[in-house]
Amino acid sequence: MALLPILQYPDPRLHTVAKPVKVFDQALQQLVADMAETMYDAPGIGLAATQVDQHIQLIVMDLSKEKNELLVLINPKIIAQSGSQEYEEGCLSVPGIYENVTRAEFITVEAQDATGKSFRLDADGLLSVCIQHEMDHLKGKVFVEYLSPLKRNRIRSKMVKHAREIERNSY
Ligand code: K1U
Ligand code: ZN
């Protein structure tokens, strides 16, 4: 297994639209394992393939306390949604930034697992928020795009400044 580098906002590759997964082979199983390890190490509760510069419709998540309930969503589609909820979201591609975002409260998702088997999942609360956040990544959308242009630009400047400092300190 391997830890994968996570793209940092405002990296333009975060705006790439992911393609559907068609082949469920050993390379895909390896990517799932590497993404899970990367998510647990970060630590985070979700990770989309887009964030590790792999532009396929693959998400890993684990909302359990013991970190032993890995959920793999491949080619996910929201087939029903209702209600609305506000949640203070974070993102491994925008570290240190937490902002309120309003999303659907209840969703039903259809997806495939790592072997290609289809399943349906009803989600509410944080699970629903996290699935919608990760599915946005697959569409090339980062959660800061829900914020005002003023807030978004402040976050962008902060991230660019932070990246420059890291680069300067590495010499
Ligand atoms: O970058 C990501 O997409 C992962 C992100 C998922 C997420 C969290 C909260 C709301 C919406 C989406 C994270 O995991 S951020 C880190 C985080 O929330 C967390 C980290 C450690 C323990 C518990 C939560
Ligand atoms: Zn994110």
mmCIF file with all atom_site columns, C-alpha atoms and ligand atoms in Angstrom:
data_model
loop_
_atom_site.group_PDB
_atom_site.id
_atom_site.type_symbol
_atom_site.label_atom_id
_atom_site.label_alt_id
_atom_site.label_comp_id
_atom_site.label_asym_id
_atom_site.label_entity_id
_atom_site.label_seq_id
_atom_site.pdbx_PDB_ins_code
_atom_site.Cartn_x
_atom_site.Cartn_y
_atom_site.Cartn_z
_atom_site.occupancy
_atom_site.B_iso_or_equiv
_atom_site.pdbx_formal_charge
_atom_site.auth_seq_id
_atom_site.auth_comp_id
_atom_site.auth_asym_id
_atom_site.auth_atom_id
_atom_site.pdbx_PDB_model_num
ATOM   1   C  CA  . MET A 1 1   ? 0.000   0.000  0.000   1.00 0.00 ? 1   MET A CA  1
ATOM   2   C  CA  . ALA A 1 2   ? 1.094   3.610  -0.462  1.00 0.00 ? 2   ALA A CA  1
ATOM   3   C  CA  . LEU A 1 3   ? 0.283   7.088  0.744   1.00 0.00 ? 3   LEU A CA  1
ATOM   4   C  CA  . LEU A 1 4   ? -0.773  9.285  -2.176  1.00 0.00 ? 4   LEU A CA  1
ATOM   5   C  CA  . PRO A 1 5   ? -0.172  13.054 -2.390  1.00 0.00 ? 5   PRO A CA  1
ATOM   6   C  CA  . ILE A 1 6   ? -3.430  15.031 -1.989  1.00 0.00 ? 6   ILE A CA  1
ATOM   7   C  CA  . LEU A 1 7   ? -3.916  17.931 -4.431  1.00 0.00 ? 7   LEU A CA  1
ATOM   8   C  CA  . GLN A 1 8   ? -4.206  21.265 -2.640  1.00 0.00 ? 8   GLN A CA  1
ATOM   9   C  CA  . TYR A 1 9   ? -6.659  24.049 -3.587  1.00 0.00 ? 9   TYR A CA  1
ATOM   10  C  CA  . PRO A 1 10  ? -6.352  26.046 -5.885  1.00 0.00 ? 10  PRO A CA  1
ATOM   11  C  CA  . ASP A 1 11  ? -4.654  23.334 -7.969  1.00 0.00 ? 11  ASP A CA  1
ATOM   12  C  CA  . PRO A 1 12  ? -6.497  23.439 -11.352 1.00 0.00 ? 12  PRO A CA  1
ATOM   13  C  CA  . ARG A 1 13  ? -6.510  19.599 -11.510 1.00 0.00 ? 13  ARG A CA  1
ATOM   14  C  CA  . LEU A 1 14  ? -9.181  19.679 -8.761  1.00 0.00 ? 14  LEU A CA  1
ATOM   15  C  CA  . HIS A 1 15  ? -11.574 20.990 -11.438 1.00 0.00 ? 15  HIS A CA  1
ATOM   16  C  CA  . THR A 1 16  ? -11.226 17.934 -13.702 1.00 0.00 ? 16  THR A CA  1
ATOM   17  C  CA  . VAL A 1 17  ? -14.477 16.015 -14.321 1.00 0.00 ? 17  VAL A CA  1
ATOM   18  C  CA  . ALA A 1 18  ? -14.016 12.310 -13.450 1.00 0.00 ? 18  ALA A CA  1
ATOM   19  C  CA  . LYS A 1 19  ? -14.827 9.548  -15.948 1.00 0.00 ? 19  LYS A CA  1
ATOM   20  C  CA  . PRO A 1 20  ? -16.927 6.463  -15.119 1.00 0.00 ? 20  PRO A CA  1
ATOM   21  C  CA  . VAL A 1 21  ? -15.076 3.296  -14.035 1.00 0.00 ? 21  VAL A CA  1
ATOM   22  C  CA  . LYS A 1 22  ? -15.535 0.528  -16.609 1.00 0.00 ? 22  LYS A CA  1
ATOM   23  C  CA  . VAL A 1 23  ? -12.918 -2.062 -15.572 1.00 0.00 ? 23  VAL A CA  1
ATOM   24  C  CA  . PHE A 1 24  ? -12.858 -3.535 -12.029 1.00 0.00 ? 24  PHE A CA  1
ATOM   25  C  CA  . ASP A 1 25  ? -9.334  -4.958 -12.119 1.00 0.00 ? 25  ASP A CA  1
ATOM   26  C  CA  . GLN A 1 26  ? -6.354  -5.366 -9.767  1.00 0.00 ? 26  GLN A CA  1
ATOM   27  C  CA  . ALA A 1 27  ? -5.151  -1.806 -10.491 1.00 0.00 ? 27  ALA A CA  1
ATOM   28  C  CA  . LEU A 1 28  ? -8.504  -0.480 -9.252  1.00 0.00 ? 28  LEU A CA  1
ATOM   29  C  CA  . GLN A 1 29  ? -8.316  -2.612 -6.065  1.00 0.00 ? 29  GLN A CA  1
ATOM   30  C  CA  . GLN A 1 30  ? -4.810  -1.207 -5.460  1.00 0.00 ? 30  GLN A CA  1
ATOM   31  C  CA  . LEU A 1 31  ? -6.032  2.379  -5.918  1.00 0.00 ? 31  LEU A CA  1
ATOM   32  C  CA  . VAL A 1 32  ? -8.918  1.730  -3.470  1.00 0.00 ? 32  VAL A CA  1
ATOM   33  C  CA  . ALA A 1 33  ? -6.421  0.378  -0.881  1.00 0.00 ? 33  ALA A CA  1
ATOM   34  C  CA  . ASP A 1 34  ? -4.017  3.312  -1.398  1.00 0.00 ? 34  ASP A CA  1
ATOM   35  C  CA  . MET A 1 35  ? -6.834  5.878  -1.168  1.00 0.00 ? 35  MET A CA  1
ATOM   36  C  CA  . ALA A 1 36  ? -8.152  4.269  2.035   1.00 0.00 ? 36  ALA A CA  1
ATOM   37  C  CA  . GLU A 1 37  ? -4.672  4.359  3.590   1.00 0.00 ? 37  GLU A CA  1
ATOM   38  C  CA  . THR A 1 38  ? -4.244  8.003  2.502   1.00 0.00 ? 38  THR A CA  1
ATOM   39  C  CA  . MET A 1 39  ? -7.652  8.973  3.976   1.00 0.00 ? 39  MET A CA  1
ATOM   40  C  CA  . TYR A 1 40  ? -6.979  7.221  7.327   1.00 0.00 ? 40  TYR A CA  1
ATOM   41  C  CA  . ASP A 1 41  ? -3.498  8.762  7.534   1.00 0.00 ? 41  ASP A CA  1
ATOM   42  C  CA  . ALA A 1 42  ? -4.630  12.350 6.764   1.00 0.00 ? 42  ALA A CA  1
ATOM   43  C  CA  . PRO A 1 43  ? -6.881  11.867 8.811   1.00 0.00 ? 43  PRO A CA  1
ATOM   44  C  CA  . GLY A 1 44  ? -10.176 12.310 7.007   1.00 0.00 ? 44  GLY A CA  1
ATOM   45  C  CA  . ILE A 1 45  ? -13.592 10.712 6.713   1.00 0.00 ? 45  ILE A CA  1
ATOM   46  C  CA  . GLY A 1 46  ? -13.711 10.738 2.915   1.00 0.00 ? 46  GLY A CA  1
ATOM   47  C  CA  . LEU A 1 47  ? -11.530 11.021 -0.180  1.00 0.00 ? 47  LEU A CA  1
ATOM   48  C  CA  . ALA A 1 48  ? -12.399 11.299 -3.862  1.00 0.00 ? 48  ALA A CA  1
ATOM   49  C  CA  . ALA A 1 49  ? -10.065 9.956  -6.577  1.00 0.00 ? 49  ALA A CA  1
ATOM   50  C  CA  . THR A 1 50  ? -9.895  13.503 -8.024  1.00 0.00 ? 50  THR A CA  1
ATOM   51  C  CA  . GLN A 1 51  ? -8.037  14.623 -4.880  1.00 0.00 ? 51  GLN A CA  1
ATOM   52  C  CA  . VAL A 1 52  ? -5.216  12.150 -5.602  1.00 0.00 ? 52  VAL A CA  1
ATOM   53  C  CA  . ASP A 1 53  ? -5.078  13.169 -9.271  1.00 0.00 ? 53  ASP A CA  1
ATOM   54  C  CA  . GLN A 1 54  ? -6.949  10.061 -10.510 1.00 0.00 ? 54  GLN A CA  1
ATOM   55  C  CA  . HIS A 1 55  ? -9.872  11.250 -12.596 1.00 0.00 ? 55  HIS A CA  1
ATOM   56  C  CA  . ILE A 1 56  ? -12.271 8.326  -12.258 1.00 0.00 ? 56  ILE A CA  1
ATOM   57  C  CA  . GLN A 1 57  ? -15.583 8.108  -10.354 1.00 0.00 ? 57  GLN A CA  1
ATOM   58  C  CA  . LEU A 1 58  ? -14.268 6.531  -7.150  1.00 0.00 ? 58  LEU A CA  1
ATOM   59  C  CA  . ILE A 1 59  ? -14.843 7.608  -3.535  1.00 0.00 ? 59  ILE A CA  1
ATOM   60  C  CA  . VAL A 1 60  ? -13.701 6.048  -0.261  1.00 0.00 ? 60  VAL A CA  1
ATOM   61  C  CA  . MET A 1 61  ? -15.290 6.990  3.064   1.00 0.00 ? 61  MET A CA  1
ATOM   62  C  CA  . ASP A 1 62  ? -15.292 5.817  6.680   1.00 0.00 ? 62  ASP A CA  1
ATOM   63  C  CA  . LEU A 1 63  ? -17.408 7.594  9.280   1.00 0.00 ? 63  LEU A CA  1
ATOM   64  C  CA  . SER A 1 64  ? -16.964 4.945  11.988  1.00 0.00 ? 64  SER A CA  1
ATOM   65  C  CA  . LYS A 1 65  ? -15.189 5.713  15.281  1.00 0.00 ? 65  LYS A CA  1
ATOM   66  C  CA  . GLU A 1 66  ? -13.012 2.602  15.026  1.00 0.00 ? 66  GLU A CA  1
ATOM   67  C  CA  . LYS A 1 67  ? -12.119 3.335  11.370  1.00 0.00 ? 67  LYS A CA  1
ATOM   68  C  CA  . ASN A 1 68  ? -13.093 -0.176 10.359  1.00 0.00 ? 68  ASN A CA  1
ATOM   69  C  CA  . GLU A 1 69  ? -16.145 0.471  8.132   1.00 0.00 ? 69  GLU A CA  1
ATOM   70  C  CA  . LEU A 1 70  ? -14.696 1.399  4.760   1.00 0.00 ? 70  LEU A CA  1
ATOM   71  C  CA  . LEU A 1 71  ? -17.339 2.425  2.224   1.00 0.00 ? 71  LEU A CA  1
ATOM   72  C  CA  . VAL A 1 72  ? -16.347 2.371  -1.452  1.00 0.00 ? 72  VAL A CA  1
ATOM   73  C  CA  . LEU A 1 73  ? -18.609 4.178  -3.928  1.00 0.00 ? 73  LEU A CA  1
ATOM   74  C  CA  . ILE A 1 74  ? -17.871 3.731  -7.618  1.00 0.00 ? 74  ILE A CA  1
ATOM   75  C  CA  . ASN A 1 75  ? -19.896 5.493  -10.344 1.00 0.00 ? 75  ASN A CA  1
ATOM   76  C  CA  . PRO A 1 76  ? -22.248 6.965  -7.676  1.00 0.00 ? 76  PRO A CA  1
ATOM   77  C  CA  . LYS A 1 77  ? -25.546 8.556  -8.709  1.00 0.00 ? 77  LYS A CA  1
ATOM   78  C  CA  . ILE A 1 78  ? -28.030 10.378 -6.467  1.00 0.00 ? 78  ILE A CA  1
ATOM   79  C  CA  . ILE A 1 79  ? -31.423 9.001  -7.480  1.00 0.00 ? 79  ILE A CA  1
ATOM   80  C  CA  . ALA A 1 80  ? -33.535 10.789 -4.845  1.00 0.00 ? 80  ALA A CA  1
ATOM   81  C  CA  . GLN A 1 81  ? -33.035 13.700 -2.481  1.00 0.00 ? 81  GLN A CA  1
ATOM   82  C  CA  . SER A 1 82  ? -35.112 15.787 -0.081  1.00 0.00 ? 82  SER A CA  1
ATOM   83  C  CA  . GLY A 1 83  ? -34.863 18.390 2.675   1.00 0.00 ? 83  GLY A CA  1
ATOM   84  C  CA  . SER A 1 84  ? -31.923 20.607 3.446   1.00 0.00 ? 84  SER A CA  1
ATOM   85  C  CA  . GLN A 1 85  ? -29.261 20.818 6.151   1.00 0.00 ? 85  GLN A CA  1
ATOM   86  C  CA  . GLU A 1 86  ? -26.354 23.092 6.965   1.00 0.00 ? 86  GLU A CA  1
ATOM   87  C  CA  . TYR A 1 87  ? -23.047 21.554 8.077   1.00 0.00 ? 87  TYR A CA  1
ATOM   88  C  CA  . GLU A 1 88  ? -19.603 22.992 8.792   1.00 0.00 ? 88  GLU A CA  1
ATOM   89  C  CA  . GLU A 1 89  ? -17.490 21.149 6.212   1.00 0.00 ? 89  GLU A CA  1
ATOM   90  C  CA  . GLY A 1 90  ? -13.768 20.561 5.952   1.00 0.00 ? 90  GLY A CA  1
ATOM   91  C  CA  . CYS A 1 91  ? -11.687 19.264 3.055   1.00 0.00 ? 91  CYS A CA  1
ATOM   92  C  CA  . LEU A 1 92  ? -8.294  17.567 2.877   1.00 0.00 ? 92  LEU A CA  1
ATOM   93  C  CA  . SER A 1 93  ? -7.583  19.662 -0.251  1.00 0.00 ? 93  SER A CA  1
ATOM   94  C  CA  . VAL A 1 94  ? -8.262  22.895 1.700   1.00 0.00 ? 94  VAL A CA  1
ATOM   95  C  CA  . PRO A 1 95  ? -6.650  22.146 5.086   1.00 0.00 ? 95  PRO A CA  1
ATOM   96  C  CA  . GLY A 1 96  ? -7.497  24.360 8.042   1.00 0.00 ? 96  GLY A CA  1
ATOM   97  C  CA  . ILE A 1 97  ? -10.642 25.809 6.442   1.00 0.00 ? 97  ILE A CA  1
ATOM   98  C  CA  . TYR A 1 98  ? -14.093 24.944 7.858   1.00 0.00 ? 98  TYR A CA  1
ATOM   99  C  CA  . GLU A 1 99  ? -17.194 26.633 6.434   1.00 0.00 ? 99  GLU A CA  1
ATOM   100 C  CA  . ASN A 1 100 ? -20.963 26.088 6.521   1.00 0.00 ? 100 ASN A CA  1
ATOM   101 C  CA  . VAL A 1 101 ? -22.501 24.614 3.385   1.00 0.00 ? 101 VAL A CA  1
ATOM   102 C  CA  . THR A 1 102 ? -26.198 23.852 2.798   1.00 0.00 ? 102 THR A CA  1
ATOM   103 C  CA  . ARG A 1 103 ? -26.980 20.553 1.074   1.00 0.00 ? 103 ARG A CA  1
ATOM   104 C  CA  . ALA A 1 104 ? -29.821 18.023 0.739   1.00 0.00 ? 104 ALA A CA  1
ATOM   105 C  CA  . GLU A 1 105 ? -30.689 16.304 4.047   1.00 0.00 ? 105 GLU A CA  1
ATOM   106 C  CA  . PHE A 1 106 ? -31.765 12.888 2.757   1.00 0.00 ? 106 PHE A CA  1
ATOM   107 C  CA  . ILE A 1 107 ? -30.316 11.202 -0.305  1.00 0.00 ? 107 ILE A CA  1
ATOM   108 C  CA  . THR A 1 108 ? -30.554 7.826  -1.982  1.00 0.00 ? 108 THR A CA  1
ATOM   109 C  CA  . VAL A 1 109 ? -27.417 6.840  -3.873  1.00 0.00 ? 109 VAL A CA  1
ATOM   110 C  CA  . GLU A 1 110 ? -26.906 4.087  -6.401  1.00 0.00 ? 110 GLU A CA  1
ATOM   111 C  CA  . ALA A 1 111 ? -23.279 2.955  -6.800  1.00 0.00 ? 111 ALA A CA  1
ATOM   112 C  CA  . GLN A 1 112 ? -21.004 -0.020 -7.420  1.00 0.00 ? 112 GLN A CA  1
ATOM   113 C  CA  . ASP A 1 113 ? -18.575 -1.548 -4.945  1.00 0.00 ? 113 ASP A CA  1
ATOM   114 C  CA  . ALA A 1 114 ? -14.914 -2.397 -5.667  1.00 0.00 ? 114 ALA A CA  1
ATOM   115 C  CA  . THR A 1 115 ? -15.971 -5.657 -7.378  1.00 0.00 ? 115 THR A CA  1
ATOM   116 C  CA  . GLY A 1 116 ? -18.496 -3.911 -9.627  1.00 0.00 ? 116 GLY A CA  1
ATOM   117 C  CA  . LYS A 1 117 ? -21.586 -5.072 -7.689  1.00 0.00 ? 117 LYS A CA  1
ATOM   118 C  CA  . SER A 1 118 ? -24.395 -2.466 -7.672  1.00 0.00 ? 118 SER A CA  1
ATOM   119 C  CA  . PHE A 1 119 ? -26.012 -1.341 -4.432  1.00 0.00 ? 119 PHE A CA  1
ATOM   120 C  CA  . ARG A 1 120 ? -28.344 1.334  -3.114  1.00 0.00 ? 120 ARG A CA  1
ATOM   121 C  CA  . LEU A 1 121 ? -27.746 3.427  0.015   1.00 0.00 ? 121 LEU A CA  1
ATOM   122 C  CA  . ASP A 1 122 ? -30.072 5.758  1.964   1.00 0.00 ? 122 ASP A CA  1
ATOM   123 C  CA  . ALA A 1 123 ? -28.131 8.462  3.800   1.00 0.00 ? 123 ALA A CA  1
ATOM   124 C  CA  . ASP A 1 124 ? -28.851 11.367 6.129   1.00 0.00 ? 124 ASP A CA  1
ATOM   125 C  CA  . GLY A 1 125 ? -26.817 13.616 8.441   1.00 0.00 ? 125 GLY A CA  1
ATOM   126 C  CA  . LEU A 1 126 ? -23.024 13.596 8.043   1.00 0.00 ? 126 LEU A CA  1
ATOM   127 C  CA  . LEU A 1 127 ? -23.072 10.537 5.758   1.00 0.00 ? 127 LEU A CA  1
ATOM   128 C  CA  . SER A 1 128 ? -25.325 12.421 3.331   1.00 0.00 ? 128 SER A CA  1
ATOM   129 C  CA  . VAL A 1 129 ? -23.142 15.572 3.577   1.00 0.00 ? 129 VAL A CA  1
ATOM   130 C  CA  . CYS A 1 130 ? -19.936 13.617 3.011   1.00 0.00 ? 130 CYS A CA  1
ATOM   131 C  CA  . ILE A 1 131 ? -21.286 11.695 -0.014  1.00 0.00 ? 131 ILE A CA  1
ATOM   132 C  CA  . GLN A 1 132 ? -22.462 14.969 -1.633  1.00 0.00 ? 132 GLN A CA  1
ATOM   133 C  CA  . HIS A 1 133 ? -19.102 16.666 -0.850  1.00 0.00 ? 133 HIS A CA  1
ATOM   134 C  CA  . GLU A 1 134 ? -17.145 13.763 -2.392  1.00 0.00 ? 134 GLU A CA  1
ATOM   135 C  CA  . MET A 1 135 ? -19.453 13.562 -5.427  1.00 0.00 ? 135 MET A CA  1
ATOM   136 C  CA  . ASP A 1 136 ? -18.811 17.278 -5.992  1.00 0.00 ? 136 ASP A CA  1
ATOM   137 C  CA  . HIS A 1 137 ? -15.068 16.482 -6.159  1.00 0.00 ? 137 HIS A CA  1
ATOM   138 C  CA  . LEU A 1 138 ? -15.818 13.980 -8.959  1.00 0.00 ? 138 LEU A CA  1
ATOM   139 C  CA  . LYS A 1 139 ? -17.608 16.808 -10.839 1.00 0.00 ? 139 LYS A CA  1
ATOM   140 C  CA  . GLY A 1 140 ? -14.548 19.065 -10.354 1.00 0.00 ? 140 GLY A CA  1
ATOM   141 C  CA  . LYS A 1 141 ? -16.203 21.170 -7.651  1.00 0.00 ? 141 LYS A CA  1
ATOM   142 C  CA  . VAL A 1 142 ? -14.535 22.104 -4.342  1.00 0.00 ? 142 VAL A CA  1
ATOM   143 C  CA  . PHE A 1 143 ? -16.735 23.085 -1.358  1.00 0.00 ? 143 PHE A CA  1
ATOM   144 C  CA  . VAL A 1 144 ? -15.315 26.649 -1.241  1.00 0.00 ? 144 VAL A CA  1
ATOM   145 C  CA  . GLU A 1 145 ? -17.201 27.253 -4.508  1.00 0.00 ? 145 GLU A CA  1
ATOM   146 C  CA  . TYR A 1 146 ? -20.407 27.429 -2.405  1.00 0.00 ? 146 TYR A CA  1
ATOM   147 C  CA  . LEU A 1 147 ? -18.985 30.438 -0.546  1.00 0.00 ? 147 LEU A CA  1
ATOM   148 C  CA  . SER A 1 148 ? -19.115 34.129 -1.538  1.00 0.00 ? 148 SER A CA  1
ATOM   149 C  CA  . PRO A 1 149 ? -16.444 35.307 -4.035  1.00 0.00 ? 149 PRO A CA  1
ATOM   150 C  CA  . LEU A 1 150 ? -14.925 37.416 -1.225  1.00 0.00 ? 150 LEU A CA  1
ATOM   151 C  CA  . LYS A 1 151 ? -14.536 34.430 1.155   1.00 0.00 ? 151 LYS A CA  1
ATOM   152 C  CA  . ARG A 1 152 ? -13.345 32.164 -1.666  1.00 0.00 ? 152 ARG A CA  1
ATOM   153 C  CA  . ASN A 1 153 ? -10.665 34.641 -2.776  1.00 0.00 ? 153 ASN A CA  1
ATOM   154 C  CA  . ARG A 1 154 ? -9.449  35.058 0.816   1.00 0.00 ? 154 ARG A CA  1
ATOM   155 C  CA  . ILE A 1 155 ? -9.120  31.272 1.131   1.00 0.00 ? 155 ILE A CA  1
ATOM   156 C  CA  . ARG A 1 156 ? -7.352  31.056 -2.244  1.00 0.00 ? 156 ARG A CA  1
ATOM   157 C  CA  . SER A 1 157 ? -4.804  33.751 -1.210  1.00 0.00 ? 157 SER A CA  1
ATOM   158 C  CA  . LYS A 1 158 ? -4.223  32.046 2.150   1.00 0.00 ? 158 LYS A CA  1
ATOM   159 C  CA  . MET A 1 159 ? -3.608  28.676 0.463   1.00 0.00 ? 159 MET A CA  1
ATOM   160 C  CA  . VAL A 1 160 ? -1.252  30.166 -2.185  1.00 0.00 ? 160 VAL A CA  1
ATOM   161 C  CA  . LYS A 1 161 ? 0.715   32.020 0.544   1.00 0.00 ? 161 LYS A CA  1
ATOM   162 C  CA  . HIS A 1 162 ? 0.948   28.831 2.641   1.00 0.00 ? 162 HIS A CA  1
ATOM   163 C  CA  . ALA A 1 163 ? 2.164   26.783 -0.371  1.00 0.00 ? 163 ALA A CA  1
ATOM   164 C  CA  . ARG A 1 164 ? 4.850   29.419 -1.151  1.00 0.00 ? 164 ARG A CA  1
ATOM   165 C  CA  . GLU A 1 165 ? 6.056   29.335 2.481   1.00 0.00 ? 165 GLU A CA  1
ATOM   166 C  CA  . ILE A 1 166 ? 6.318   25.527 2.402   1.00 0.00 ? 166 ILE A CA  1
ATOM   167 C  CA  . GLU A 1 167 ? 8.258   25.714 -0.891  1.00 0.00 ? 167 GLU A CA  1
ATOM   168 C  CA  . ARG A 1 168 ? 10.607  28.416 0.467   1.00 0.00 ? 168 ARG A CA  1
ATOM   169 C  CA  . ASN A 1 169 ? 11.284  26.400 3.656   1.00 0.00 ? 169 ASN A CA  1
ATOM   170 C  CA  . SER A 1 170 ? 12.122  23.274 1.650   1.00 0.00 ? 170 SER A CA  1
ATOM   171 C  CA  . TYR A 1 171 ? 15.273  24.885 0.127   1.00 0.00 ? 171 TYR A CA  1
HETATM 172 O  O1  . K1U B 2 .   ? -11.365 16.202 1.582   1.00 0.00 ? 1   K1U B O1  1
HETATM 173 C  C1  . K1U B 2 .   ? -12.350 15.517 1.710   1.00 0.00 ? 1   K1U B C1  1
HETATM 174 O  O2  . K1U B 2 .   ? -13.151 15.421 0.814   1.00 0.00 ? 1   K1U B O2  1
HETATM 175 C  C2  . K1U B 2 .   ? -12.563 14.765 3.008   1.00 0.00 ? 1   K1U B C2  1
HETATM 176 C  C3  . K1U B 2 .   ? -13.355 15.552 4.038   1.00 0.00 ? 1   K1U B C3  1
HETATM 177 C  C4  . K1U B 2 .   ? -14.770 15.021 4.059   1.00 0.00 ? 1   K1U B C4  1
HETATM 178 C  C5  . K1U B 2 .   ? -15.807 15.888 4.707   1.00 0.00 ? 1   K1U B C5  1
HETATM 179 C  C6  . K1U B 2 .   ? -15.752 16.227 6.040   1.00 0.00 ? 1   K1U B C6  1
HETATM 180 C  C7  . K1U B 2 .   ? -16.739 17.003 6.613   1.00 0.00 ? 1   K1U B C7  1
HETATM 181 C  C8  . K1U B 2 .   ? -17.787 17.422 5.858   1.00 0.00 ? 1   K1U B C8  1
HETATM 182 C  C9  . K1U B 2 .   ? -17.843 17.104 4.531   1.00 0.00 ? 1   K1U B C9  1
HETATM 183 C  C10 . K1U B 2 .   ? -16.861 16.323 3.940   1.00 0.00 ? 1   K1U B C10 1
HETATM 184 C  C11 . K1U B 2 .   ? -12.669 15.357 5.383   1.00 0.00 ? 1   K1U B C11 1
HETATM 185 O  O3  . K1U B 2 .   ? -12.528 14.278 5.848   1.00 0.00 ? 1   K1U B O3  1
HETATM 186 S  S1  . K1U B 2 .   ? -12.142 16.775 6.202   1.00 0.00 ? 1   K1U B S1  1
HETATM 187 C  C12 . K1U B 2 .   ? -11.502 16.139 7.748   1.00 0.00 ? 1   K1U B C12 1
HETATM 188 C  C13 . K1U B 2 .   ? -12.572 15.767 8.715   1.00 0.00 ? 1   K1U B C13 1
HETATM 189 O  O4  . K1U B 2 .   ? -13.705 16.165 8.568   1.00 0.00 ? 1   K1U B O4  1
HETATM 190 C  C14 . K1U B 2 .   ? -12.263 14.887 9.870   1.00 0.00 ? 1   K1U B C14 1
HETATM 191 C  C15 . K1U B 2 .   ? -10.981 14.489 10.142  1.00 0.00 ? 1   K1U B C15 1
HETATM 192 C  C16 . K1U B 2 .   ? -10.721 13.665 11.231  1.00 0.00 ? 1   K1U B C16 1
HETATM 193 C  C17 . K1U B 2 .   ? -11.740 13.233 12.043  1.00 0.00 ? 1   K1U B C17 1
HETATM 194 C  C18 . K1U B 2 .   ? -13.022 13.626 11.776  1.00 0.00 ? 1   K1U B C18 1
HETATM 195 C  C19 . K1U B 2 .   ? -13.298 14.452 10.686  1.00 0.00 ? 1   K1U B C19 1
HETATM 196 ZN ZN  . ZN  B 3 .   ? -13.020 17.587 -0.026  1.00 0.00 ? 2   ZN  B ZN  1
#
